[in-house]
Amino acid sequence: MHRIVVTGGAGFIGSNFVRYALGAYPDVHIVNVDKLTYAGNLDNLKDLDPARHTFVHADIANAEAMAKAMDGCDAVVNFAADSHVDRSIMEASDFIATNVKGVHNILEAAKKLGTKRVLLVSTDEVYGSIAKGSFKETDPVGPRNPYSASKAGGELLGLSYFHTFGVPVTITRGSNTYGPYQYPEKVLPLFVTNAIDGEPLPLYGDGKNVRDWLFVEDHCRGIDHALRHGAPGEIYNIAGENERENIVLTTKILQETGRDESLIKPVTDRPGHDRRYSIDASKLRALGWEPRMNWDDGIALTIRWYRDNEWWWRKIKSGEFREYYKRQYGQRG
Ligand code: NAD
Ligand code: TDX
């Protein structure tokens, strides 16, 4: 694979993926299509070699722009999405426009151009909540919030294009991802940056919801592995195999930032808050992938990155984010 279109490559996981792919494959050229929503950030791409990385400012729902970007490429990897559950609860239209209609547009372009590989980056959230055990790829989807429902919609369209038109679509479902360049609306960078500033950490409900934490580079390697070694028409779970209650994550962040538990602020729960996510990654493991980062090192490295890169997140937290924070947390008590 020489020429890969990455969509949403100015966001958190997409920008880490571009950096990973350019480092791992000296002959690869990335065409990065991003609409630059509030979550897209050219600061995430500052250090990339312009000779091997072309940025295209466009919406994945724009048929002409996608056909142009994808013409002559070997693969397209779709990261572009509206990605925050709480925002989808406030207003879901953008989620449908990008995560369903935008994906449909990529599938149409791939069908017309005969693109050799289409990888749709999806999420463990499409399965819904599980009390015990872990979901396998053969389990039915059961999304329970507008974000995860829109992601399941995009996936199902993708599989339909594989079965009906032979478009070579592969899907990955990753766990909660953490690491450098994550927009500070998500719990981990929000709590780390609030803790650095001595601000309260708004913990939803009883704090006992469980998430599986996957380091961003492990997620990127997993996506790349599924792209190169996975099969069209197949789904691959990418797990961190590192489940933690939110209160445990919160306490760890406080310890690592030298703060005490008085900063924890229990607030009204998220509506429809999924209790526990857990996925079984043995299918991708059987192809030779495994998560490499352990929790203590991953958290320490991530917190160090936020400490060393205040220029990156202070700019974000003083912009649109302030209004969002007021709307999201003002009513929560
Ligand atoms: P993010 O919100 O940080 O980045 C999304 C990027 O997509 C931004 O750069 C944004 O500008 C761009 N974008 C949004 N709408 C677009 C459009 N219509 N056209 C072009 N670009 C558009 O998201 P993320 O956390 O990096 O997630 C990336 C992908 O991984 C998403 O598909 C998400 O569903 C999936 N995922 C995320 C996680 C996680 O924990 N963050 C876990 C599993 C799967
Ligand atoms: O302020 C908060 N307080 C809190 O207790 C926030 C923002 C979250 N939480 C809780 C809710 C969840 O149980 O922390 C947990 C993680 O929340 P998020 O960071 O919002 O992630 P989540 O809702 O689990 O979804 C994430 O993982 C799957 C990503 O946002 C999705 O893009 C991905 O698909």
mmCIF file of C-alpha atoms in Angstrom, residues 69-215:
data_model
loop_
_atom_site.group_PDB
_atom_site.id
_atom_site.type_symbol
_atom_site.label_atom_id
_atom_site.label_comp_id
_atom_site.label_asym_id
_atom_site.label_seq_id
_atom_site.Cartn_x
_atom_site.Cartn_y
_atom_site.Cartn_z
ATOM 1 C CA ALA A 69 -9.066 12.449 -2.781
ATOM 2 C CA MET A 70 -9.653 8.711 -3.216
ATOM 3 C CA ASP A 71 -8.854 8.537 -6.941
ATOM 4 C CA GLY A 72 -5.666 6.467 -7.354
ATOM 5 C CA CYS A 73 -5.400 5.494 -3.690
ATOM 6 C CA ASP A 74 -4.891 1.914 -2.468
ATOM 7 C CA ALA A 75 -7.008 2.193 0.655
ATOM 8 C CA VAL A 76 -9.195 4.511 2.665
ATOM 9 C CA VAL A 77 -9.251 4.441 6.466
ATOM 10 C CA ASN A 78 -12.180 6.354 7.935
ATOM 11 C CA PHE A 79 -11.650 8.017 11.309
ATOM 12 C CA ALA A 80 -13.850 11.040 10.552
ATOM 13 C CA ALA A 81 -16.724 11.133 12.992
ATOM 14 C CA ASP A 82 -18.517 13.116 15.580
ATOM 15 C CA SER A 83 -17.188 11.171 18.518
ATOM 16 C CA HIS A 84 -18.420 12.457 21.883
ATOM 17 C CA VAL A 85 -21.401 10.708 23.512
ATOM 18 C CA ASP A 86 -22.427 13.732 25.638
ATOM 19 C CA ARG A 87 -22.581 15.989 22.561
ATOM 20 C CA SER A 88 -24.739 13.394 20.776
ATOM 21 C CA ILE A 89 -27.150 13.540 23.712
ATOM 22 C CA MET A 90 -27.371 17.345 23.394
ATOM 23 C CA GLU A 91 -27.844 17.330 19.580
ATOM 24 C CA ALA A 92 -27.447 14.365 17.240
ATOM 25 C CA SER A 93 -27.818 15.822 13.711
ATOM 26 C CA ASP A 94 -24.087 16.168 13.023
ATOM 27 C CA PHE A 95 -23.619 12.556 14.148
ATOM 28 C CA ILE A 96 -26.078 11.331 11.530
ATOM 29 C CA ALA A 97 -24.601 13.634 8.857
ATOM 30 C CA THR A 98 -21.026 12.386 9.339
ATOM 31 C CA ASN A 99 -21.213 8.934 10.938
ATOM 32 C CA VAL A 100 -23.991 7.667 8.643
ATOM 33 C CA LYS A 101 -24.302 9.894 5.563
ATOM 34 C CA GLY A 102 -20.593 10.689 5.371
ATOM 35 C CA VAL A 103 -19.716 7.000 5.578
ATOM 36 C CA HIS A 104 -22.288 6.297 2.873
ATOM 37 C CA ASN A 105 -20.545 8.835 0.643
ATOM 38 C CA ILE A 106 -17.157 7.135 1.166
ATOM 39 C CA LEU A 107 -18.720 3.764 0.305
ATOM 40 C CA GLU A 108 -20.229 5.197 -2.889
ATOM 41 C CA ALA A 109 -16.862 6.669 -3.915
ATOM 42 C CA ALA A 110 -15.137 3.326 -3.191
ATOM 43 C CA LYS A 111 -17.739 1.478 -5.258
ATOM 44 C CA LYS A 112 -17.299 3.786 -8.252
ATOM 45 C CA LEU A 113 -13.490 3.908 -8.060
ATOM 46 C CA GLY A 114 -12.964 0.221 -7.220
ATOM 47 C CA THR A 115 -10.921 1.128 -4.096
ATOM 48 C CA LYS A 116 -9.021 -1.976 -2.969
ATOM 49 C CA ARG A 117 -9.508 -1.618 0.802
ATOM 50 C CA VAL A 118 -11.976 0.369 2.919
ATOM 51 C CA LEU A 119 -11.464 0.302 6.671
ATOM 52 C CA LEU A 120 -14.190 1.782 8.852
ATOM 53 C CA VAL A 121 -12.931 2.635 12.326
ATOM 54 C CA SER A 122 -15.721 1.882 14.771
ATOM 55 C CA THR A 123 -16.206 1.375 18.477
ATOM 56 C CA ASP A 124 -16.927 -1.170 21.196
ATOM 57 C CA GLU A 125 -19.949 1.009 22.056
ATOM 58 C CA VAL A 126 -21.971 -0.483 19.185
ATOM 59 C CA TYR A 127 -22.463 -3.660 21.264
ATOM 60 C CA GLY A 128 -23.978 -1.767 24.186
ATOM 61 C CA SER A 129 -23.393 -2.640 27.822
ATOM 62 C CA ILE A 130 -22.420 -6.094 29.143
ATOM 63 C CA ALA A 131 -22.601 -7.128 32.823
ATOM 64 C CA LYS A 132 -20.256 -10.145 32.663
ATOM 65 C CA GLY A 133 -17.918 -11.592 30.031
ATOM 66 C CA SER A 134 -16.906 -9.871 26.778
ATOM 67 C CA PHE A 135 -18.540 -9.311 23.399
ATOM 68 C CA LYS A 136 -17.302 -11.188 20.358
ATOM 69 C CA GLU A 137 -17.652 -9.972 16.774
ATOM 70 C CA THR A 138 -20.454 -12.506 16.191
ATOM 71 C CA ASP A 139 -22.646 -10.912 18.899
ATOM 72 C CA PRO A 140 -25.470 -8.648 17.728
ATOM 73 C CA VAL A 141 -25.113 -4.867 18.016
ATOM 74 C CA GLY A 142 -27.224 -3.066 20.636
ATOM 75 C CA PRO A 143 -26.238 0.634 20.668
ATOM 76 C CA ARG A 144 -27.920 2.696 23.370
ATOM 77 C CA ASN A 145 -26.989 6.333 22.698
ATOM 78 C CA PRO A 146 -27.194 8.493 19.540
ATOM 79 C CA TYR A 147 -23.409 8.383 19.000
ATOM 80 C CA SER A 148 -23.132 4.595 19.137
ATOM 81 C CA ALA A 149 -26.332 4.184 17.096
ATOM 82 C CA SER A 150 -24.870 6.408 14.363
ATOM 83 C CA LYS A 151 -21.617 4.402 14.399
ATOM 84 C CA ALA A 152 -23.587 1.142 14.127
ATOM 85 C CA GLY A 153 -25.511 2.691 11.213
ATOM 86 C CA GLY A 154 -22.285 3.454 9.343
ATOM 87 C CA GLU A 155 -20.970 -0.044 10.019
ATOM 88 C CA LEU A 156 -24.143 -1.733 8.794
ATOM 89 C CA LEU A 157 -24.101 0.316 5.611
ATOM 90 C CA GLY A 158 -20.476 -0.734 5.144
ATOM 91 C CA LEU A 159 -21.310 -4.418 5.498
ATOM 92 C CA SER A 160 -24.247 -4.001 3.123
ATOM 93 C CA TYR A 161 -21.894 -2.514 0.499
ATOM 94 C CA PHE A 162 -19.595 -5.509 0.952
ATOM 95 C CA HIS A 163 -22.381 -8.066 0.519
ATOM 96 C CA THR A 164 -24.318 -6.259 -2.208
ATOM 97 C CA PHE A 165 -21.603 -4.604 -4.286
ATOM 98 C CA GLY A 166 -18.407 -6.370 -3.246
ATOM 99 C CA VAL A 167 -16.849 -3.200 -1.795
ATOM 100 C CA PRO A 168 -13.956 -4.595 0.342
ATOM 101 C CA VAL A 169 -15.025 -3.154 3.695
ATOM 102 C CA THR A 170 -13.324 -4.172 6.956
ATOM 103 C CA ILE A 171 -14.491 -2.870 10.339
ATOM 104 C CA THR A 172 -12.585 -2.409 13.591
ATOM 105 C CA ARG A 173 -14.248 -1.873 16.973
ATOM 106 C CA GLY A 174 -11.859 -0.269 19.435
ATOM 107 C CA SER A 175 -12.129 0.294 23.174
ATOM 108 C CA ASN A 176 -11.868 3.643 24.989
ATOM 109 C CA THR A 177 -8.642 5.097 23.681
ATOM 110 C CA TYR A 178 -6.198 7.388 25.527
ATOM 111 C CA GLY A 179 -2.892 9.110 24.833
ATOM 112 C CA PRO A 180 -1.446 12.340 23.409
ATOM 113 C CA TYR A 181 -3.593 14.798 21.356
ATOM 114 C CA GLN A 182 -6.995 13.727 22.750
ATOM 115 C CA TYR A 183 -9.513 16.583 22.809
ATOM 116 C CA PRO A 184 -10.157 17.421 26.485
ATOM 117 C CA GLU A 185 -13.916 16.747 26.390
ATOM 118 C CA LYS A 186 -13.221 13.001 26.881
ATOM 119 C CA VAL A 187 -12.904 11.889 30.481
ATOM 120 C CA LEU A 188 -9.195 11.131 30.624
ATOM 121 C CA PRO A 189 -7.730 14.368 29.189
ATOM 122 C CA LEU A 190 -10.519 16.369 30.883
ATOM 123 C CA PHE A 191 -9.654 14.971 34.295
ATOM 124 C CA VAL A 192 -5.886 15.229 33.740
ATOM 125 C CA THR A 193 -6.024 18.880 32.656
ATOM 126 C CA ASN A 194 -8.550 19.792 35.387
ATOM 127 C CA ALA A 195 -6.316 18.090 37.961
ATOM 128 C CA ILE A 196 -3.246 19.983 36.719
ATOM 129 C CA ASP A 197 -5.244 23.211 37.227
ATOM 130 C CA GLY A 198 -6.680 22.137 40.614
ATOM 131 C CA GLU A 199 -10.236 22.209 39.152
ATOM 132 C CA PRO A 200 -12.995 19.710 40.132
ATOM 133 C CA LEU A 201 -13.290 16.384 38.305
ATOM 134 C CA PRO A 202 -17.016 15.894 37.470
ATOM 135 C CA LEU A 203 -17.578 12.162 37.986
ATOM 136 C CA TYR A 204 -20.879 10.850 36.616
ATOM 137 C CA GLY A 205 -23.257 8.816 38.806
ATOM 138 C CA ASP A 206 -21.677 6.415 41.291
ATOM 139 C CA GLY A 207 -18.361 6.324 39.397
ATOM 140 C CA LYS A 208 -18.587 2.567 39.000
ATOM 141 C CA ASN A 209 -19.113 2.390 35.244
ATOM 142 C CA VAL A 210 -16.382 0.329 33.641
ATOM 143 C CA ARG A 211 -14.391 1.142 30.508
ATOM 144 C CA ASP A 212 -11.603 -0.838 28.830
ATOM 145 C CA TRP A 213 -8.587 1.461 28.253
ATOM 146 C CA LEU A 214 -6.554 1.098 25.043
ATOM 147 C CA PHE A 215 -3.381 3.111 24.429
#
